[in-house]
Amino acid sequence: MRKNFVGRLFLFLIVLFLFIKVTSGLYVHYQWFKDLGYTQLFLIPIAAKFQIGLLAFLIYFLILSSMGIIAVGVFKKAEKENRPISGKFHWRVINSNADEAENNITPINYQRIYPFLILVSFVLSTILAFSATKSGWMKLLQFKNATSFGLKEFVFNRDVGFYIFQMPFFNFVLNSLNSSLFVIFAISIIFFTVAGLIHVWGNIFRKGSLGIPRSIRRFWSILLAVLFALIGLKKFFSIYEFLNSQAGYVYGAGYTDIHVAIPLAKILALVALLASIASIIYFFRNDHRLILWPIALYLIISGVGAGLQSFIQYNVSNNEFFKEQPYIQQEIKFTRLAYNLNNIQIKDYPGNAALTYKNVQNNQSTMENIRLNDPEPLKTVLSQIQGLRYYYRFHDIDIDRYTLDGKYRQVLLSPREISDEALTEKANTFINLTMRYTHGYGLAATLANEIDESGYAKLIVKDVPPQSSIKGFEIKEPRIYFGELTNDRKYGYVIGNTTAKEFDYPLGENNAENIYRGKTGLAFTPLNKLFLSAYFNTFRFYLAGEITPESKLLMKRNITERVSTLMPYLLYDQDPYLVAAADGKMYWIIDAYTHTNKFPYSSPVGNLNYIRNSVKVVVDAYNGTVNFYVFDEKDPLIKTISKIFPGVFKNRTELPSNLAEHLRYPEDIFNIQSNVLLNFHVTNPSVFYNREDTWDIAKKVVDGNTENIKPYYSIMRLPGEKNSEFVLMLPFTPASRQEQHRNNLIAWLAARNDGEHYGELILYKLPKNVEIQGPLMIESLIDQDTTISSKITLWGQGGSEIIRGNLIAVPIDGGFVYVEPIYIKAARQGTSIPQMQAIVFAIDKKVVLLETKSLDKAVAQFFSQAGLPEQSTQPGETTKPQVVNPKEAILKQIQDLKNKLQELENQVKDL
């Protein structure tokens, strides 16, 4: 009795343990979603998966079990019809010459086969249902919550939403049913043939050449009738897919698709329907040719149609533009709509205005924000002088704008995060990795163009605790528990508020300590502790005395992983950026995109052909709270997702003003739009077809090679505007062909970021009949200038390495100024800090390299050396340049050298 009790208890504990282990992931993730206030994001997918999984299971189980039972019954009848033998099951092998004894095997018990079939059907249905659930639940929800685009394509006159929300679900259903029924049919063919119940005599297209028992014939006729009907439906729905494919010149349905491929698909759908009817007739009439002739006709029409398509497409290619013009117009129209290019304002910009010193002075707010601190060298500088400890890392440089001391300034900043990879090298213990080193601390920040006398960025925020040297930039909560480097690779979590105080920041010979008091985290209740232990495969939560009931477990702390786990139905920008808000707290802003590859007639970029920056995600760097704000209320995709997950998205008006003023037009979508714009800025079908006006993104020189310039943020006064604003811009050049390289500027695109103008795109087109220097042409002028190139070569000798920063093109008063910082560092890796050595300043074809750290001094010296006019001129007017006396210029350079020598002597005396 006692043994039975112990055995049952042991079995119960094993079952309980397995149950807790299997369900631990579900429980922990539910608690995590609940902790962040998004239980609907957890429960709605589960409910939808259960619905479609149960429905799919029932359908598959009904099909498989009924077909299995029918097949057994058919086999029993067919066996009697073929060669009746009293109560025995005979397996007929392929070798018909074998002895009768060899053809017989042990009789099967039909009473036992049915439970076996039910079991097999249950298992297979479960597997198929899981597969259907994985790929179909979101399609079902989108189908049920579809939003109209209010835009119809011209071929079938259907709303775009039909292709994005409804067609995927239709295809999912048809593909699922087709595949399962086809597998059943194929298995039945093999089974009945191997069993020796199917016989073929001579020509299969002759009546009576195929011997099939009556029961099998009727079984197949019903199965084929359904299968052919599904194939017909699938073929009919395939006509809509031509609007999202490319066979000829046009992406979308072209001339050949409209006149051949689509009618052919309709004909084949009709043939499949006729085959379905013929299959029903086959149920009553024993003539297998009723099935063969429609199949043969289907194959013949398919083959002839493919040949006809190739022939017509060949003829179209001989007169392509005339044939494809209406469809080219559709591709241009829908591509521009899909990437929101229709909302781009187009303005003219002279580009060739003769700029003077007065023009530069009149744009002082633009000039004082031209970026001299290049992000890559700056990252190295911060790592060396602000890393403070080996475990601190500056992952990325974020570019933003702040109002500081009453001025609107461009700021480069980077958070000081703790790297768990660095910690595992020297502090690889459970306590250190999960309870001690839990968070980063503060940030380092500098203005875009402020360099100290040593050539390093002049920091406005530095050290720990953060020290700010400028009004308007204060960090009251510097701790970073959630960031880009908080990956927790080894254990997957950290634990806050334990008796093992957390390392806060180094303080003399000791360390300042802290306790996490944030809003999020999983509490160590008895039930939570049990399931957390099972989920993370550890008993430490019970054994570690440092953990108290007030402790909290923090998981998924990487901000990208955090938001994509919550809302995986959006695409996230590659560059989250940190904001030091006016309330003294730090927040991450991540741009999120709705996207699809089902937008008709839209040319794809990668795996998408429609995109909108519909959502801004804000993550509190200390608390880990996540908020989603909708910024494109007109986007049908975000409307549909909002219907599926009610209560998740907030209105843009709910975003706090101290964060709204730091919103940026994101680089990822700007890059996509810019690449599409290279061809689709053209709206004339003839010009588009002949590629007469294609563009390219302006190039720059990197390590001796050319590559596309990346979009860059800058504070500037746009043409026709009164005030400077934060702008993302990118210059374009005409497309080069073969050996004919064209690097002159042809246009530039600007994305506005401030206030009510946020998100506006303006394309400034330059005159085509005037050569305006592009960035690569300026780079070439730098390399060709013997004075400049010799200096750069000289600096690069003696174990030094030259770093040429990003060449920035800035539009001012109808012209352009170009600025490129030059850095120098020791070639030895790991010990050198890049120092800015000089500034290259250029206007038109005049390029000067100036050994200075001040852009103001560089500008003044440039106009003095270059002999440019003092007074401004309008584009097209000519002004006689001031002539600089060579003797005076030499005397001035000698005096400058004397002044520098005097400065060096004073520095030596001070030392």
mmCIF file of N, CA and C in Angstrom, residues 276-368:
data_model
loop_
_atom_site.group_PDB
_atom_site.id
_atom_site.type_symbol
_atom_site.label_atom_id
_atom_site.label_comp_id
_atom_site.label_asym_id
_atom_site.label_seq_id
_atom_site.Cartn_x
_atom_site.Cartn_y
_atom_site.Cartn_z
ATOM 1 N N SER A 276 -13.427 19.014 -62.977
ATOM 2 C CA SER A 276 -14.178 18.702 -61.758
ATOM 3 C C SER A 276 -15.545 18.104 -62.104
ATOM 4 N N ILE A 277 -16.217 18.692 -63.101
ATOM 5 C CA ILE A 277 -17.524 18.161 -63.539
ATOM 6 C C ILE A 277 -17.354 16.772 -64.128
ATOM 7 N N ALA A 278 -16.288 16.599 -64.938
ATOM 8 C CA ALA A 278 -16.030 15.293 -65.536
ATOM 9 C C ALA A 278 -15.774 14.245 -64.458
ATOM 10 N N SER A 279 -15.134 14.645 -63.363
ATOM 11 C CA SER A 279 -14.886 13.712 -62.262
ATOM 12 C C SER A 279 -16.189 13.261 -61.630
ATOM 13 N N ILE A 280 -17.148 14.166 -61.532
ATOM 14 C CA ILE A 280 -18.459 13.784 -60.989
ATOM 15 C C ILE A 280 -19.156 12.790 -61.921
ATOM 16 N N ILE A 281 -19.032 13.062 -63.234
ATOM 17 C CA ILE A 281 -19.621 12.132 -64.206
ATOM 18 C C ILE A 281 -18.950 10.772 -64.105
ATOM 19 N N TYR A 282 -17.632 10.794 -63.864
ATOM 20 C CA TYR A 282 -16.854 9.556 -63.739
ATOM 21 C C TYR A 282 -17.378 8.685 -62.603
ATOM 22 N N PHE A 283 -18.011 9.315 -61.606
ATOM 23 C CA PHE A 283 -18.610 8.570 -60.501
ATOM 24 C C PHE A 283 -19.688 7.612 -61.013
ATOM 25 N N PHE A 284 -20.414 8.063 -62.033
ATOM 26 C CA PHE A 284 -21.522 7.261 -62.556
ATOM 27 C C PHE A 284 -21.144 6.460 -63.807
ATOM 28 N N ARG A 285 -20.146 6.936 -64.519
ATOM 29 C CA ARG A 285 -19.793 6.301 -65.795
ATOM 30 C C ARG A 285 -18.353 5.814 -65.751
ATOM 31 N N ASN A 286 -18.143 4.563 -65.992
ATOM 32 C CA ASN A 286 -16.816 3.965 -65.889
ATOM 33 C C ASN A 286 -16.018 4.186 -67.169
ATOM 34 N N ASP A 287 -15.470 5.389 -67.294
ATOM 35 C CA ASP A 287 -14.610 5.700 -68.436
ATOM 36 C C ASP A 287 -13.552 6.683 -67.935
ATOM 37 N N HIS A 288 -12.366 6.144 -67.661
ATOM 38 C CA HIS A 288 -11.314 6.963 -67.069
ATOM 39 C C HIS A 288 -10.868 8.106 -67.978
ATOM 40 N N ARG A 289 -11.231 8.027 -69.260
ATOM 41 C CA ARG A 289 -10.843 9.099 -70.175
ATOM 42 C C ARG A 289 -11.554 10.413 -69.845
ATOM 43 N N LEU A 290 -12.647 10.329 -69.104
ATOM 44 C CA LEU A 290 -13.313 11.546 -68.637
ATOM 45 C C LEU A 290 -12.369 12.393 -67.777
ATOM 46 N N ILE A 291 -11.442 11.739 -67.113
ATOM 47 C CA ILE A 291 -10.447 12.444 -66.302
ATOM 48 C C ILE A 291 -9.223 12.791 -67.134
ATOM 49 N N LEU A 292 -8.782 11.861 -67.964
ATOM 50 C CA LEU A 292 -7.533 12.049 -68.701
ATOM 51 C C LEU A 292 -7.616 13.179 -69.713
ATOM 52 N N TRP A 293 -8.760 13.254 -70.441
ATOM 53 C CA TRP A 293 -8.846 14.282 -71.482
ATOM 54 C C TRP A 293 -8.785 15.709 -70.918
ATOM 55 N N PRO A 294 -9.495 16.054 -69.836
ATOM 56 C CA PRO A 294 -9.340 17.407 -69.263
ATOM 57 C C PRO A 294 -7.917 17.691 -68.776
ATOM 58 N N ILE A 295 -7.278 16.633 -68.177
ATOM 59 C CA ILE A 295 -5.891 16.832 -67.726
ATOM 60 C C ILE A 295 -4.979 17.091 -68.918
ATOM 61 N N ALA A 296 -5.158 16.278 -69.975
ATOM 62 C CA ALA A 296 -4.346 16.463 -71.184
ATOM 63 C C ALA A 296 -4.603 17.837 -71.793
ATOM 64 N N LEU A 297 -5.889 18.219 -71.833
ATOM 65 C CA LEU A 297 -6.237 19.539 -72.381
ATOM 66 C C LEU A 297 -5.597 20.654 -71.553
ATOM 67 N N TYR A 298 -5.606 20.511 -70.233
ATOM 68 C CA TYR A 298 -5.005 21.496 -69.337
ATOM 69 C C TYR A 298 -3.510 21.641 -69.632
ATOM 70 N N LEU A 299 -2.823 20.495 -69.776
ATOM 71 C CA LEU A 299 -1.376 20.523 -70.049
ATOM 72 C C LEU A 299 -1.079 21.098 -71.418
ATOM 73 N N ILE A 300 -1.898 20.737 -72.403
ATOM 74 C CA ILE A 300 -1.679 21.251 -73.764
ATOM 75 C C ILE A 300 -1.865 22.764 -73.805
ATOM 76 N N ILE A 301 -2.956 23.244 -73.180
ATOM 77 C CA ILE A 301 -3.212 24.692 -73.166
ATOM 78 C C ILE A 301 -2.106 25.426 -72.409
ATOM 79 N N SER A 302 -1.649 24.828 -71.330
ATOM 80 C CA SER A 302 -0.545 25.446 -70.571
ATOM 81 C C SER A 302 0.697 25.571 -71.431
ATOM 82 N N GLY A 303 1.062 24.491 -72.144
ATOM 83 C CA GLY A 303 2.247 24.512 -72.993
ATOM 84 C C GLY A 303 2.115 25.496 -74.143
ATOM 85 N N VAL A 304 0.970 25.445 -74.817
ATOM 86 C CA VAL A 304 0.740 26.370 -75.937
ATOM 87 C C VAL A 304 0.723 27.807 -75.427
ATOM 88 N N GLY A 305 0.086 27.999 -74.267
ATOM 89 C CA GLY A 305 0.022 29.348 -73.694
ATOM 90 C C GLY A 305 1.389 29.889 -73.349
ATOM 91 N N ALA A 306 2.263 29.034 -72.799
ATOM 92 C CA ALA A 306 3.625 29.479 -72.465
ATOM 93 C C ALA A 306 4.380 29.890 -73.720
ATOM 94 N N GLY A 307 4.220 29.096 -74.780
ATOM 95 C CA GLY A 307 4.864 29.446 -76.048
ATOM 96 C C GLY A 307 4.306 30.732 -76.619
ATOM 97 N N LEU A 308 2.987 30.898 -76.527
ATOM 98 C CA LEU A 308 2.347 32.108 -77.028
ATOM 99 C C LEU A 308 2.803 33.333 -76.242
ATOM 100 N N GLN A 309 2.943 33.175 -74.925
ATOM 101 C CA GLN A 309 3.429 34.284 -74.111
ATOM 102 C C GLN A 309 4.820 34.715 -74.546
ATOM 103 N N SER A 310 5.696 33.754 -74.763
ATOM 104 C CA SER A 310 7.060 34.080 -75.199
ATOM 105 C C SER A 310 7.043 34.774 -76.547
ATOM 106 N N PHE A 311 6.184 34.287 -77.463
ATOM 107 C CA PHE A 311 6.109 34.882 -78.802
ATOM 108 C C PHE A 311 5.585 36.313 -78.736
ATOM 109 N N ILE A 312 4.510 36.516 -77.975
ATOM 110 C CA ILE A 312 3.936 37.862 -77.853
ATOM 111 C C ILE A 312 4.918 38.799 -77.156
ATOM 112 N N GLN A 313 5.594 38.301 -76.118
ATOM 113 C CA GLN A 313 6.550 39.135 -75.403
ATOM 114 C C GLN A 313 7.708 39.537 -76.306
ATOM 115 N N TYR A 314 8.104 38.633 -77.194
ATOM 116 C CA TYR A 314 9.161 38.949 -78.158
ATOM 117 C C TYR A 314 8.699 40.064 -79.089
ATOM 118 N N ASN A 315 7.461 39.972 -79.576
ATOM 119 C CA ASN A 315 6.928 41.019 -80.449
ATOM 120 C C ASN A 315 6.788 42.339 -79.700
ATOM 121 N N VAL A 316 6.370 42.250 -78.447
ATOM 122 C CA VAL A 316 6.238 43.473 -77.647
ATOM 123 C C VAL A 316 7.590 44.157 -77.486
ATOM 124 N N SER A 317 8.643 43.373 -77.299
ATOM 125 C CA SER A 317 9.971 43.952 -77.101
ATOM 126 C C SER A 317 10.454 44.725 -78.318
ATOM 127 N N ASN A 318 9.915 44.399 -79.482
ATOM 128 C CA ASN A 318 10.302 45.117 -80.698
ATOM 129 C C ASN A 318 9.601 46.460 -80.818
ATOM 130 N N ASN A 319 8.532 46.641 -80.090
ATOM 131 C CA ASN A 319 7.824 47.929 -80.071
ATOM 132 C C ASN A 319 7.375 48.193 -78.639
ATOM 133 N N GLU A 320 8.340 48.103 -77.722
ATOM 134 C CA GLU A 320 8.038 47.990 -76.303
ATOM 135 C C GLU A 320 7.336 49.207 -75.724
ATOM 136 N N PHE A 321 7.866 50.392 -75.979
ATOM 137 C CA PHE A 321 7.291 51.570 -75.342
ATOM 138 C C PHE A 321 5.839 51.787 -75.774
ATOM 139 N N PHE A 322 5.555 51.631 -77.060
ATOM 140 C CA PHE A 322 4.192 51.831 -77.545
ATOM 141 C C PHE A 322 3.232 50.850 -76.880
ATOM 142 N N LYS A 323 3.657 49.590 -76.726
ATOM 143 C CA LYS A 323 2.794 48.568 -76.132
ATOM 144 C C LYS A 323 2.661 48.735 -74.616
ATOM 145 N N GLU A 324 3.765 49.091 -73.981
ATOM 146 C CA GLU A 324 3.792 49.094 -72.515
ATOM 147 C C GLU A 324 3.470 50.452 -71.888
ATOM 148 N N GLN A 325 3.289 51.479 -72.683
ATOM 149 C CA GLN A 325 3.113 52.824 -72.133
ATOM 150 C C GLN A 325 2.028 52.933 -71.069
ATOM 151 N N PRO A 326 0.811 52.393 -71.284
ATOM 152 C CA PRO A 326 -0.222 52.517 -70.246
ATOM 153 C C PRO A 326 0.180 51.859 -68.929
ATOM 154 N N TYR A 327 0.953 50.776 -69.032
ATOM 155 C CA TYR A 327 1.338 50.026 -67.838
ATOM 156 C C TYR A 327 2.539 50.669 -67.159
ATOM 157 N N ILE A 328 3.399 51.329 -67.943
ATOM 158 C CA ILE A 328 4.482 52.124 -67.363
ATOM 159 C C ILE A 328 3.898 53.260 -66.526
ATOM 160 N N GLN A 329 2.838 53.878 -67.039
ATOM 161 C CA GLN A 329 2.175 54.934 -66.282
ATOM 162 C C GLN A 329 1.648 54.413 -64.948
ATOM 163 N N GLN A 330 1.115 53.201 -64.969
ATOM 164 C CA GLN A 330 0.604 52.619 -63.729
ATOM 165 C C GLN A 330 1.731 52.318 -62.755
ATOM 166 N N GLU A 331 2.848 51.805 -63.261
ATOM 167 C CA GLU A 331 3.988 51.520 -62.382
ATOM 168 C C GLU A 331 4.502 52.800 -61.741
ATOM 169 N N ILE A 332 4.616 53.866 -62.527
ATOM 170 C CA ILE A 332 5.070 55.143 -61.975
ATOM 171 C C ILE A 332 4.093 55.645 -60.912
ATOM 172 N N LYS A 333 2.804 55.602 -61.234
ATOM 173 C CA LYS A 333 1.781 56.106 -60.315
ATOM 174 C C LYS A 333 1.784 55.345 -58.998
ATOM 175 N N PHE A 334 1.741 54.014 -59.073
ATOM 176 C CA PHE A 334 1.594 53.224 -57.858
ATOM 177 C C PHE A 334 2.893 53.140 -57.063
ATOM 178 N N THR A 335 4.032 53.172 -57.724
ATOM 179 C CA THR A 335 5.307 53.178 -56.990
ATOM 180 C C THR A 335 5.460 54.462 -56.202
ATOM 181 N N ARG A 336 5.126 55.572 -56.824
ATOM 182 C CA ARG A 336 5.215 56.859 -56.122
ATOM 183 C C ARG A 336 4.251 56.904 -54.935
ATOM 184 N N LEU A 337 3.067 56.301 -55.103
ATOM 185 C CA LEU A 337 2.120 56.246 -53.993
ATOM 186 C C LEU A 337 2.621 55.339 -52.870
ATOM 187 N N ALA A 338 3.207 54.214 -53.244
ATOM 188 C CA ALA A 338 3.639 53.224 -52.246
ATOM 189 C C ALA A 338 4.750 53.754 -51.350
ATOM 190 N N TYR A 339 5.622 54.603 -51.913
ATOM 191 C CA TYR A 339 6.735 55.135 -51.125
ATOM 192 C C TYR A 339 6.510 56.591 -50.718
ATOM 193 N N ASN A 340 5.267 57.055 -50.900
ATOM 194 C CA ASN A 340 4.880 58.401 -50.476
ATOM 195 C C ASN A 340 5.690 59.492 -51.185
ATOM 196 N N LEU A 341 6.042 59.248 -52.439
ATOM 197 C CA LEU A 341 6.807 60.241 -53.195
ATOM 198 C C LEU A 341 5.918 61.341 -53.757
ATOM 199 N N ASN A 342 4.617 61.082 -53.855
ATOM 200 C CA ASN A 342 3.702 62.091 -54.395
ATOM 201 C C ASN A 342 3.600 63.309 -53.504
ATOM 202 N N ASN A 343 3.940 63.141 -52.228
ATOM 203 C CA ASN A 343 3.846 64.262 -51.287
ATOM 204 C C ASN A 343 5.124 65.085 -51.222
ATOM 205 N N ILE A 344 6.093 64.756 -52.053
ATOM 206 C CA ILE A 344 7.338 65.533 -52.072
ATOM 207 C C ILE A 344 7.088 66.853 -52.814
ATOM 208 N N GLN A 345 7.423 67.954 -52.143
ATOM 209 C CA GLN A 345 7.360 69.258 -52.818
ATOM 210 C C GLN A 345 8.595 69.410 -53.702
ATOM 211 N N ILE A 346 8.407 69.970 -54.866
ATOM 212 C CA ILE A 346 9.522 70.160 -55.800
ATOM 213 C C ILE A 346 9.765 71.650 -55.986
ATOM 214 N N LYS A 347 10.989 72.059 -55.751
ATOM 215 C CA LYS A 347 11.373 73.462 -55.897
ATOM 216 C C LYS A 347 12.677 73.550 -56.687
ATOM 217 N N ASP A 348 12.886 74.700 -57.295
ATOM 218 C CA ASP A 348 14.132 74.944 -58.020
ATOM 219 C C ASP A 348 15.144 75.587 -57.083
ATOM 220 N N TYR A 349 16.394 75.234 -57.312
ATOM 221 C CA TYR A 349 17.484 75.811 -56.528
ATOM 222 C C TYR A 349 18.616 76.148 -57.493
ATOM 223 N N PRO A 350 19.095 77.413 -57.513
ATOM 224 C CA PRO A 350 20.106 77.798 -58.508
ATOM 225 C C PRO A 350 21.389 76.988 -58.407
ATOM 226 N N GLY A 351 21.935 76.903 -57.200
ATOM 227 C CA GLY A 351 23.130 76.092 -56.994
ATOM 228 C C GLY A 351 24.427 76.743 -57.403
ATOM 229 N N ASN A 352 24.361 77.773 -58.272
ATOM 230 C CA ASN A 352 25.597 78.357 -58.804
ATOM 231 C C ASN A 352 25.777 79.804 -58.384
ATOM 232 N N ALA A 353 25.056 80.231 -57.339
ATOM 233 C CA ALA A 353 25.220 81.606 -56.869
ATOM 234 C C ALA A 353 26.637 81.812 -56.358
ATOM 235 N N ALA A 354 27.202 82.977 -56.674
ATOM 236 C CA ALA A 354 28.558 83.304 -56.220
ATOM 237 C C ALA A 354 28.494 83.757 -54.766
ATOM 238 N N LEU A 355 28.910 82.898 -53.877
ATOM 239 C CA LEU A 355 28.795 83.187 -52.450
ATOM 240 C C LEU A 355 29.933 84.079 -51.978
ATOM 241 N N THR A 356 29.586 84.955 -51.037
ATOM 242 C CA THR A 356 30.574 85.857 -50.469
ATOM 243 C C THR A 356 30.650 85.655 -48.964
ATOM 244 N N TYR A 357 31.583 86.365 -48.373
ATOM 245 C CA TYR A 357 31.723 86.306 -46.912
ATOM 246 C C TYR A 357 30.457 86.802 -46.221
ATOM 247 N N LYS A 358 29.796 87.772 -46.861
ATOM 248 C CA LYS A 358 28.559 88.300 -46.286
ATOM 249 C C LYS A 358 27.456 87.239 -46.312
ATOM 250 N N ASN A 359 27.392 86.443 -47.404
ATOM 251 C CA ASN A 359 26.413 85.355 -47.455
ATOM 252 C C ASN A 359 26.613 84.395 -46.285
ATOM 253 N N VAL A 360 27.860 84.073 -46.021
ATOM 254 C CA VAL A 360 28.164 83.151 -44.929
ATOM 255 C C VAL A 360 27.774 83.751 -43.590
ATOM 256 N N GLN A 361 28.078 85.036 -43.407
ATOM 257 C CA GLN A 361 27.732 85.704 -42.150
ATOM 258 C C GLN A 361 26.225 85.769 -41.949
ATOM 259 N N ASN A 362 25.493 85.922 -43.039
ATOM 260 C CA ASN A 362 24.029 85.994 -42.944
ATOM 261 C C ASN A 362 23.400 84.641 -42.630
ATOM 262 N N ASN A 363 24.179 83.574 -42.691
ATOM 263 C CA ASN A 363 23.692 82.227 -42.378
ATOM 264 C C ASN A 363 24.489 81.640 -41.221
ATOM 265 N N GLN A 364 24.669 82.480 -40.202
ATOM 266 C CA GLN A 364 25.523 82.072 -39.095
ATOM 267 C C GLN A 364 24.968 80.852 -38.363
ATOM 268 N N SER A 365 23.638 80.764 -38.218
ATOM 269 C CA SER A 365 23.063 79.612 -37.505
ATOM 270 C C SER A 365 23.309 78.315 -38.263
ATOM 271 N N THR A 366 23.390 78.424 -39.602
ATOM 272 C CA THR A 366 23.726 77.238 -40.404
ATOM 273 C C THR A 366 25.198 76.896 -40.255
ATOM 274 N N MET A 367 26.050 77.903 -40.334
ATOM 275 C CA MET A 367 27.487 77.669 -40.294
ATOM 276 C C MET A 367 27.938 77.125 -38.938
ATOM 277 N N GLU A 368 27.340 77.601 -37.849
ATOM 278 C CA GLU A 368 27.806 77.153 -36.541
ATOM 279 C C GLU A 368 27.308 75.751 -36.200
#
